[in-house]
Every structure is written in structure tokens, then in C-alpha cells.
Amino acid sequence: MPQPPTPTSDQPARARLADLAFDIRSVIGALFLVYGLVCLVWGLVSFPPEAAEKTGGINLNLWAGLGMLVMGAAFVVWVLASPLTQDDPAVREALHASGDDDEAGQR
């Protein structure tokens, strides 16, 4: 059984971008970034005295937003630093199990 080819520099950038976009880590990172940005903006814009009283003076939206932004950035860095390739044994096994060996190699 032939091994699927590895991504090369002549592989179209669009295919590599699609691989990154559909990596679950990208989706999770994007969600953390979006929700973190919403919480951060909400924390900066709205922190009434009633909320301060309930939380002991800590702006939870602000801190939760910052935490989610950091987590989202960590996921994005992870995806970019260690992208999934067909050389990865788990990816090769998943392609083989789904019967997409030939289709993945033709991209």
C-alpha cells in the first residue's frame, strides 16, 4: 500500500489553509478568542457597582476575558507550531480507516 505524499512547499496555500482551518484546535482557539474578546470588552465597558458588590470588587468579565484570550492564543500557537500532516501516524491511520488514502494524496 503506497504511503500518502507529505505536504510540500509546492502544495497550494489554499489546501494548507484548509487543513489548518478544519483542525479542531483551530476551531477551539477561535471560539476562545471570540468569547474572550466579548468578555473583555464587556468587562471594560460595563462594571456597575452592583456587580462589584457581588464579586467582591473583582471585574470577573475582564479577567475571564483575558484568560480566554490567553487560552485562545495558546491554541493558535499550538496549531501553527505543530500542524497536522499526513506524516502523523494518527492522521495516516484515520485516513486509512476512512478509505480516503487516495483522495488525500491528490490534493
mmCIF file of C-alpha atoms in Angstrom:
data_model
loop_
_atom_site.group_PDB
_atom_site.id
_atom_site.type_symbol
_atom_site.label_atom_id
_atom_site.label_comp_id
_atom_site.label_asym_id
_atom_site.label_seq_id
_atom_site.Cartn_x
_atom_site.Cartn_y
_atom_site.Cartn_z
ATOM 1 C CA MET A 1 0.000 0.000 0.000
ATOM 2 C CA PRO A 2 1.566 3.315 -1.032
ATOM 3 C CA GLN A 3 2.055 5.986 1.580
ATOM 4 C CA PRO A 4 0.208 9.270 1.012
ATOM 5 C CA PRO A 5 2.527 12.080 -0.032
ATOM 6 C CA THR A 6 3.610 14.584 2.547
ATOM 7 C CA PRO A 7 2.696 18.254 2.163
ATOM 8 C CA THR A 8 5.378 20.127 0.291
ATOM 9 C CA SER A 9 6.149 23.714 -0.428
ATOM 10 C CA ASP A 10 4.522 23.391 -3.881
ATOM 11 C CA GLN A 11 1.249 22.279 -2.303
ATOM 12 C CA PRO A 12 -1.252 25.073 -2.878
ATOM 13 C CA ALA A 13 -1.515 27.507 0.001
ATOM 14 C CA ARG A 14 -5.287 27.152 -0.120
ATOM 15 C CA ALA A 15 -5.086 23.429 0.718
ATOM 16 C CA ARG A 16 -2.705 24.092 3.616
ATOM 17 C CA LEU A 17 -5.004 26.827 4.901
ATOM 18 C CA ALA A 18 -7.977 24.449 4.673
ATOM 19 C CA ASP A 19 -6.035 21.851 6.675
ATOM 20 C CA LEU A 20 -5.395 24.421 9.405
ATOM 21 C CA ALA A 21 -8.957 25.741 9.361
ATOM 22 C CA PHE A 22 -10.508 22.317 9.879
ATOM 23 C CA ASP A 23 -8.119 21.262 12.617
ATOM 24 C CA ILE A 24 -10.218 21.068 15.807
ATOM 25 C CA ARG A 25 -7.575 23.063 17.667
ATOM 26 C CA SER A 26 -8.181 25.971 15.303
ATOM 27 C CA VAL A 27 -11.912 25.902 15.967
ATOM 28 C CA ILE A 28 -11.438 25.735 19.736
ATOM 29 C CA GLY A 29 -8.837 28.511 19.647
ATOM 30 C CA ALA A 30 -11.109 30.733 17.549
ATOM 31 C CA LEU A 31 -14.002 30.206 19.969
ATOM 32 C CA PHE A 32 -11.824 31.090 22.945
ATOM 33 C CA LEU A 33 -10.617 34.222 21.143
ATOM 34 C CA VAL A 34 -14.129 35.358 20.198
ATOM 35 C CA TYR A 35 -15.667 34.713 23.612
ATOM 36 C CA GLY A 36 -12.614 36.175 25.332
ATOM 37 C CA LEU A 37 -12.875 39.349 23.290
ATOM 38 C CA VAL A 38 -16.597 39.652 24.094
ATOM 39 C CA CYS A 39 -15.970 39.210 27.828
ATOM 40 C CA LEU A 40 -13.016 41.589 27.779
ATOM 41 C CA VAL A 41 -14.993 44.338 26.036
ATOM 42 C CA TRP A 42 -17.974 43.768 28.324
ATOM 43 C CA GLY A 43 -15.712 43.959 31.353
ATOM 44 C CA LEU A 44 -14.150 47.201 30.160
ATOM 45 C CA VAL A 45 -17.465 48.824 29.246
ATOM 46 C CA SER A 46 -19.769 47.643 31.990
ATOM 47 C CA PHE A 47 -18.794 47.144 35.626
ATOM 48 C CA PRO A 48 -21.572 48.676 37.717
ATOM 49 C CA PRO A 49 -21.328 48.998 41.493
ATOM 50 C CA GLU A 50 -23.862 46.164 41.909
ATOM 51 C CA ALA A 51 -21.586 43.781 40.047
ATOM 52 C CA ALA A 52 -18.602 44.932 42.075
ATOM 53 C CA GLU A 53 -20.534 44.219 45.255
ATOM 54 C CA LYS A 54 -21.480 40.712 44.107
ATOM 55 C CA THR A 55 -17.932 39.794 43.073
ATOM 56 C CA GLY A 56 -16.023 41.419 45.905
ATOM 57 C CA GLY A 57 -14.699 44.208 43.679
ATOM 58 C CA ILE A 58 -13.176 41.880 41.081
ATOM 59 C CA ASN A 59 -14.183 42.504 37.462
ATOM 60 C CA LEU A 60 -14.816 38.870 36.522
ATOM 61 C CA ASN A 61 -15.715 39.601 32.902
ATOM 62 C CA LEU A 62 -12.427 41.389 32.417
ATOM 63 C CA TRP A 63 -10.319 38.634 33.977
ATOM 64 C CA ALA A 64 -12.265 35.795 32.354
ATOM 65 C CA GLY A 65 -11.909 37.557 29.001
ATOM 66 C CA LEU A 66 -8.170 37.936 29.457
ATOM 67 C CA GLY A 67 -7.870 34.286 30.450
ATOM 68 C CA MET A 68 -9.839 33.149 27.416
ATOM 69 C CA LEU A 69 -7.736 35.327 25.120
ATOM 70 C CA VAL A 70 -4.567 33.769 26.515
ATOM 71 C CA MET A 71 -6.027 30.274 26.102
ATOM 72 C CA GLY A 72 -7.183 31.016 22.544
ATOM 73 C CA ALA A 73 -3.760 32.397 21.652
ATOM 74 C CA ALA A 74 -2.146 29.252 23.086
ATOM 75 C CA PHE A 75 -4.340 27.062 20.854
ATOM 76 C CA VAL A 76 -3.496 29.139 17.777
ATOM 77 C CA VAL A 77 0.232 28.973 18.550
ATOM 78 C CA TRP A 78 -0.088 25.202 19.064
ATOM 79 C CA VAL A 79 -1.770 24.780 15.670
ATOM 80 C CA LEU A 80 0.844 26.877 13.896
ATOM 81 C CA ALA A 81 3.797 25.312 15.716
ATOM 82 C CA SER A 82 2.652 21.729 15.252
ATOM 83 C CA PRO A 83 0.313 21.404 12.256
ATOM 84 C CA LEU A 84 -1.228 18.059 11.454
ATOM 85 C CA THR A 85 0.364 16.410 8.442
ATOM 86 C CA GLN A 86 -0.093 13.109 6.748
ATOM 87 C CA ASP A 87 3.204 12.050 8.310
ATOM 88 C CA ASP A 88 1.467 11.965 11.680
ATOM 89 C CA PRO A 89 0.681 8.283 12.428
ATOM 90 C CA ALA A 90 -2.724 9.160 13.917
ATOM 91 C CA VAL A 91 -3.703 11.097 10.789
ATOM 92 C CA ARG A 92 -2.446 8.330 8.499
ATOM 93 C CA GLU A 93 -4.410 5.748 10.493
ATOM 94 C CA ALA A 94 -7.588 7.868 10.361
ATOM 95 C CA LEU A 95 -7.204 8.341 6.598
ATOM 96 C CA HIS A 96 -6.638 4.641 6.130
ATOM 97 C CA ALA A 97 -9.644 3.707 8.294
ATOM 98 C CA SER A 98 -11.948 6.058 6.384
ATOM 99 C CA GLY A 99 -10.692 4.857 2.998
ATOM 100 C CA ASP A 100 -9.541 8.341 1.954
ATOM 101 C CA ASP A 101 -5.915 7.409 1.276
ATOM 102 C CA ASP A 102 -6.031 8.191 -2.431
ATOM 103 C CA GLU A 103 -8.191 11.305 -2.119
ATOM 104 C CA ALA A 104 -5.877 12.877 0.474
ATOM 105 C CA GLY A 105 -2.873 12.316 -1.747
ATOM 106 C CA GLN A 106 -4.478 14.024 -4.756
ATOM 107 C CA ARG A 107 -4.895 17.429 -3.128
#
